[in-house]
Structure formats: C-alpha cells, structure tokens
XYZ file of C-alpha atoms in Angstrom:
39
model
C -77.958 -68.600 -7.801
C -75.115 -71.232 -7.122
C -73.765 -72.882 -3.674
C -70.907 -74.990 -2.836
C -71.175 -78.390 -1.190
C -69.250 -78.632 2.187
C -69.237 -81.730 4.587
C -69.698 -80.113 7.730
C -68.653 -83.257 9.269
C -65.071 -83.141 8.129
C -62.308 -80.512 9.474
C -61.907 -77.560 6.687
C -58.677 -78.695 6.277
C -59.304 -81.789 4.772
C -61.899 -80.383 2.095
C -60.504 -76.735 1.579
C -59.985 -77.458 -2.083
C -63.540 -80.211 -2.686
C -65.962 -77.209 -3.792
C -64.180 -76.833 -6.838
C -65.151 -80.548 -8.355
C -69.099 -80.472 -6.634
C -69.741 -76.957 -8.805
C -72.846 -77.560 -11.199
C -74.930 -74.903 -13.554
C -78.805 -75.994 -13.541
C -81.707 -74.499 -15.536
C -84.817 -74.268 -13.674
C -87.838 -74.162 -16.152
C -91.313 -72.807 -15.680
C -92.692 -76.276 -14.964
C -90.079 -76.724 -12.254
C -88.175 -79.418 -14.528
C -84.233 -79.551 -13.410
C -81.504 -79.472 -16.605
C -77.790 -79.640 -15.589
C -76.041 -78.111 -17.785
C -72.121 -79.984 -16.790
C -72.889 -83.311 -17.135
C-alpha cells in the first residue's frame, strides 16, 4: 500500500508537484517494525 501527503491548508496549484518529493517505501515486519526502504 502507498499514500501521498498533501497539505490541505495550501491551494492545489502551489503543491501540484510536491507529492513526488514525498514518496517513500516502507516494509512493515510481522512484529510491527517499520523499515523505510528509500532514505
């Protein structure tokens, strides 16, 4: 699963391209640990 961050307080025209810089991949292990794959 994945999701994008979008600051709701700013107009869409200003943040139209900012989602690309805020993408990340994370692996959730069976014990609940989050391992970020893109640093």
